[in-house]
Short mmCIF file of C-alpha atoms in Angstrom, two decimals:
data_model
loop_
_atom_site.label_atom_id
_atom_site.label_comp_id
_atom_site.label_asym_id
_atom_site.label_seq_id
_atom_site.Cartn_x
_atom_site.Cartn_y
_atom_site.Cartn_z
CA MET A 1 68.22 -102.37 44.08
CA ASP A 2 65.60 -100.15 42.93
CA GLY A 3 65.75 -96.10 42.96
CA GLY A 4 64.09 -96.01 46.24
CA ALA A 5 66.26 -98.49 47.93
CA LEU A 6 69.18 -96.82 46.59
CA ILE A 7 68.11 -93.56 48.22
CA GLY A 8 67.17 -95.36 51.27
CA THR A 9 70.58 -96.55 51.32
CA LEU A 10 72.37 -93.38 50.69
CA LEU A 11 70.49 -91.19 53.05
CA PRO A 12 72.16 -92.05 56.32
CA THR A 13 75.52 -91.49 54.79
CA GLY A 14 74.25 -88.31 53.64
CA VAL A 15 73.37 -87.41 57.00
CA ALA A 16 76.40 -88.30 58.52
CA VAL A 17 78.23 -85.92 55.96
CA THR A 18 76.05 -83.12 56.61
CA LEU A 19 76.70 -83.73 60.39
CA SER A 20 80.27 -82.58 60.36
CA PRO A 21 80.73 -80.25 63.27
CA LEU A 22 83.95 -78.69 62.00
CA PRO A 23 82.52 -77.44 58.73
CA ILE A 24 79.36 -76.50 60.08
CA ALA A 25 81.48 -74.45 62.63
CA ALA A 26 83.46 -73.18 59.96
CA VAL A 27 80.76 -71.76 57.99
CA VAL A 28 78.81 -70.22 60.86
CA MET A 29 82.09 -68.62 62.34
CA LEU A 30 82.79 -67.15 58.56
CA LEU A 31 78.96 -65.73 58.47
CA LEU A 32 79.61 -64.17 62.01
CA SER A 33 82.98 -62.68 60.74
CA ALA A 34 83.34 -58.97 59.46
CA ASN A 35 82.20 -59.08 55.58
CA GLY A 36 82.15 -62.93 55.85
CA HIS A 37 78.95 -63.89 53.85
CA ARG A 38 81.15 -63.89 50.51
CA SER A 39 83.52 -66.47 52.19
CA ALA A 40 80.94 -68.48 53.68
CA VAL A 41 79.18 -68.70 50.17
CA ALA A 42 82.40 -69.68 48.75
CA PHE A 43 82.89 -72.34 51.49
CA ALA A 44 79.49 -73.67 50.62
CA TRP A 45 80.13 -74.16 46.97
CA GLY A 46 83.34 -75.79 47.53
CA TRP A 47 81.82 -78.16 50.09
CA VAL A 48 79.14 -78.85 47.61
CA THR A 49 81.68 -79.46 44.97
CA GLY A 50 83.62 -81.82 46.98
CA ILE A 51 80.59 -84.24 47.84
CA VAL A 52 79.88 -84.30 44.16
CA LEU A 53 83.47 -85.25 43.12
CA GLY A 54 84.11 -87.55 45.86
CA VAL A 55 80.76 -89.82 45.42
CA LEU A 56 81.28 -89.60 41.49
CA VAL A 57 84.79 -90.81 41.31
CA LEU A 58 84.38 -93.18 44.01
CA ALA A 59 80.99 -94.68 42.20
CA VAL A 60 83.07 -94.79 38.64
CA ALA A 61 85.74 -96.91 40.56
CA ALA A 62 83.23 -99.09 41.95
CA GLU A 63 81.92 -100.20 38.55
CA ALA A 64 84.94 -101.96 38.10
CA LEU A 65 83.90 -104.32 41.08
CA PRO A 66 82.20 -107.96 40.56
CA SER A 67 78.73 -108.11 40.17
CA PRO A 68 76.89 -110.01 42.88
CA ASP A 69 76.63 -113.69 42.41
CA ALA A 70 73.36 -115.32 41.67
CA THR A 71 72.58 -115.86 45.71
CA GLY A 72 73.01 -111.99 45.84
CA HIS A 73 76.04 -112.07 47.97
CA ASP A 74 78.75 -109.84 46.71
CA PRO A 75 82.01 -110.71 48.58
CA VAL A 76 84.29 -107.74 47.41
CA SER A 77 81.79 -104.99 48.17
CA GLY A 78 81.03 -106.53 51.36
CA VAL A 79 84.55 -106.66 52.70
CA LEU A 80 84.96 -103.09 51.47
CA THR A 81 81.70 -101.89 53.22
CA ILE A 82 83.23 -104.10 56.57
CA VAL A 83 86.37 -102.15 56.05
CA SER A 84 84.48 -98.43 55.76
CA GLY A 85 82.58 -99.31 58.74
CA VAL A 86 85.81 -100.35 60.83
CA VAL A 87 87.68 -97.06 59.62
CA LEU A 88 84.70 -95.25 60.71
CA LEU A 89 84.70 -96.95 64.25
CA VAL A 90 88.73 -96.39 64.68
CA LEU A 91 87.96 -92.42 63.44
CA ALA A 92 85.38 -92.42 66.22
CA ALA A 93 87.80 -93.39 68.70
CA TRP A 94 90.36 -91.19 67.26
CA GLN A 95 87.95 -88.07 67.53
CA TRP A 96 87.16 -89.22 71.00
CA THR A 97 90.82 -89.13 72.35
CA ARG A 98 91.58 -86.10 70.52
CA ARG A 99 88.37 -83.79 71.41
CA ARG A 100 90.30 -81.55 73.52
CA LEU A 101 93.41 -79.19 73.07
CA PRO A 102 96.41 -79.52 75.60
CA ASP A 103 94.88 -76.66 77.56
CA GLY A 104 91.41 -78.22 78.03
CA ARG A 105 89.62 -76.46 75.50
CA PRO A 106 87.34 -78.23 72.72
CA ALA A 107 89.52 -79.21 69.71
CA SER A 108 87.06 -77.18 67.61
CA ALA A 109 88.07 -73.96 69.07
CA ARG A 110 91.36 -74.02 66.97
CA TRP A 111 88.99 -73.25 63.92
CA VAL A 112 88.60 -69.68 65.61
CA ARG A 113 91.82 -68.73 64.67
CA VAL A 114 92.32 -70.61 61.56
CA LEU A 115 89.37 -68.80 59.96
CA ASP A 116 89.97 -65.28 61.19
CA GLY A 117 89.95 -63.20 58.14
CA ILE A 118 90.25 -66.03 55.27
CA GLY A 119 89.21 -64.72 52.02
CA VAL A 120 87.11 -66.04 49.19
CA ARG A 121 89.31 -68.38 47.28
CA ARG A 122 90.88 -69.64 50.35
CA ALA A 123 87.55 -70.52 51.89
CA ALA A 124 86.26 -72.31 48.32
CA LEU A 125 89.38 -74.38 48.60
CA LEU A 126 88.82 -75.23 52.52
CA GLY A 127 85.25 -76.34 51.49
CA VAL A 128 86.36 -78.95 49.05
CA LEU A 129 89.30 -80.03 50.96
CA SER A 130 87.01 -80.69 54.20
CA VAL A 131 85.36 -83.46 52.22
CA VAL A 132 88.07 -84.84 49.86
CA ALA A 133 90.78 -84.32 52.32
CA ASN A 134 88.78 -85.65 55.44
CA PRO A 135 89.28 -89.22 56.15
CA LYS A 136 85.64 -89.56 57.71
CA ASN A 137 84.20 -87.99 54.45
CA LEU A 138 86.22 -89.96 52.33
CA VAL A 139 85.28 -93.26 53.73
CA LEU A 140 81.42 -92.12 53.62
CA SER A 141 82.01 -91.35 49.92
CA LEU A 142 83.56 -94.60 49.52
CA ALA A 143 80.33 -96.27 50.99
CA ALA A 144 78.07 -94.36 48.79
CA GLY A 145 80.09 -94.72 45.83
CA VAL A 146 80.25 -98.49 46.27
CA ALA A 147 76.20 -98.56 46.72
CA ILE A 148 75.82 -96.69 43.55
CA GLY A 149 78.54 -98.57 41.65
CA GLU A 150 76.68 -101.74 42.40
CA SER A 151 73.48 -100.64 41.80
CA ARG A 152 71.42 -102.01 38.93
CA ASP A 153 68.90 -99.37 38.46
CA GLY A 154 68.55 -97.05 35.25
CA VAL A 155 70.53 -93.70 34.86
CA PRO A 156 67.68 -91.50 35.85
CA ASP A 157 67.04 -93.48 38.95
CA ILE A 158 70.98 -93.16 39.93
CA VAL A 159 71.08 -89.72 39.20
CA VAL A 160 68.00 -88.92 41.31
CA ALA A 161 69.39 -90.56 44.09
CA ILE A 162 73.21 -89.01 43.86
CA VAL A 163 70.96 -85.48 43.81
CA VAL A 164 69.31 -86.58 46.93
CA TYR A 165 72.66 -87.67 48.36
CA VAL A 166 74.05 -84.24 47.81
CA LEU A 167 71.51 -82.27 49.05
CA VAL A 168 71.22 -83.94 52.11
CA GLY A 169 75.12 -83.88 52.65
CA ALA A 170 75.22 -80.08 51.83
CA VAL A 171 71.99 -79.01 53.90
CA ALA A 172 73.59 -78.39 57.03
CA ILE A 173 76.02 -75.92 55.47
CA VAL A 174 73.99 -74.27 52.99
CA VAL A 175 70.98 -73.47 55.14
CA PRO A 176 73.03 -71.24 57.46
CA VAL A 177 74.15 -69.25 54.42
CA ALA A 178 70.90 -68.89 52.90
CA ALA A 179 69.24 -67.89 56.49
CA VAL A 180 71.59 -64.86 56.27
CA ALA A 181 71.28 -64.02 52.89
CA ILE A 182 67.52 -63.80 53.80
CA ALA A 183 67.45 -62.47 57.39
CA PRO A 184 70.87 -61.45 58.24
CA VAL A 185 69.77 -59.47 61.32
CA ARG A 186 67.52 -61.87 62.82
CA SER A 187 70.09 -64.87 62.09
CA ALA A 188 72.94 -63.42 64.01
CA ARG A 189 71.79 -64.67 67.38
CA PRO A 190 70.77 -68.14 66.46
CA LEU A 191 74.19 -68.74 64.62
CA ASP A 192 76.18 -67.54 67.46
CA LEU A 193 74.30 -69.86 69.71
CA VAL A 194 74.94 -72.89 67.08
CA ARG A 195 78.61 -71.56 67.31
CA ARG A 196 78.94 -71.70 70.64
CA ALA A 197 77.24 -75.41 71.09
CA LEU A 198 79.45 -76.94 68.07
CA LEU A 199 82.39 -75.55 70.15
CA ARG A 200 81.55 -77.32 73.13
CA HIS A 201 79.58 -80.53 71.98
CA GLY A 202 80.60 -80.95 68.46
CA VAL A 203 82.99 -83.59 68.54
CA VAL A 204 80.47 -85.75 70.62
CA VAL A 205 78.09 -85.36 67.77
CA LEU A 206 80.78 -86.45 65.49
CA VAL A 207 81.88 -89.64 67.31
CA VAL A 208 77.93 -90.86 67.81
CA VAL A 209 77.33 -90.46 64.21
CA LEU A 210 80.71 -92.31 63.01
CA VAL A 211 79.82 -94.94 65.71
CA VAL A 212 76.39 -95.54 64.69
CA LEU A 213 77.20 -95.55 60.74
CA GLY A 214 80.28 -97.65 61.65
CA VAL A 215 78.18 -100.51 63.08
CA VAL A 216 75.72 -100.27 60.13
CA GLU A 217 78.25 -100.58 57.29
CA VAL A 218 80.00 -103.54 59.43
CA VAL A 219 76.39 -105.35 59.56
CA GLU A 220 75.67 -104.45 56.05
CA GLY A 221 79.10 -105.78 54.90
CA LEU A 222 78.69 -109.02 56.79
CA ARG A 223 75.24 -109.58 55.13
CA GLN A 224 76.93 -109.14 51.76
CA VAL A 225 80.00 -111.61 52.15
#
């Protein structure tokens, strides 16, 4: 797998990581809260740190997997990829059934209360935990780690692929923070519109992303077995 192929493999996973409605809603709500920009920056740093830690740890673990045979088949990696895809599909079903609170409000609405008045340290920790303690993001990190671990590219190509993956995975969290830093007044209304849309439709977006990526992972795993 050359560097370009590895990047192509990691891009869909990075997109699925960045399209995480609850963390996006969290950073937007932090930005809209009183004196919330510092907490939002800390959350963004925590999110990036979580992505880097997750993919590096799992990539190192994937190094222990057997190499593909002469025909290009890799049963162990294929099974792990299939399992990752199935878990993503199960998570999609679970998210769909849990998309609303008992009173009928979108499940994302509980974040409004949780994030009210959160400090910088807790925001940074929440950013890390949003990656490493989230089953969906752990499965995505596993898929990325396996792809990196089984790659036979040189170190420079792998480093570039990881950087691209991290940038793509962080873009939806970092861009709102940067926008507020550059144009705080003009950013307020668009951020409020994003917050409303995520609270209403965020879980649906997440379910669609999980289903698409889950199917892709299962198909890729079957090809490798």
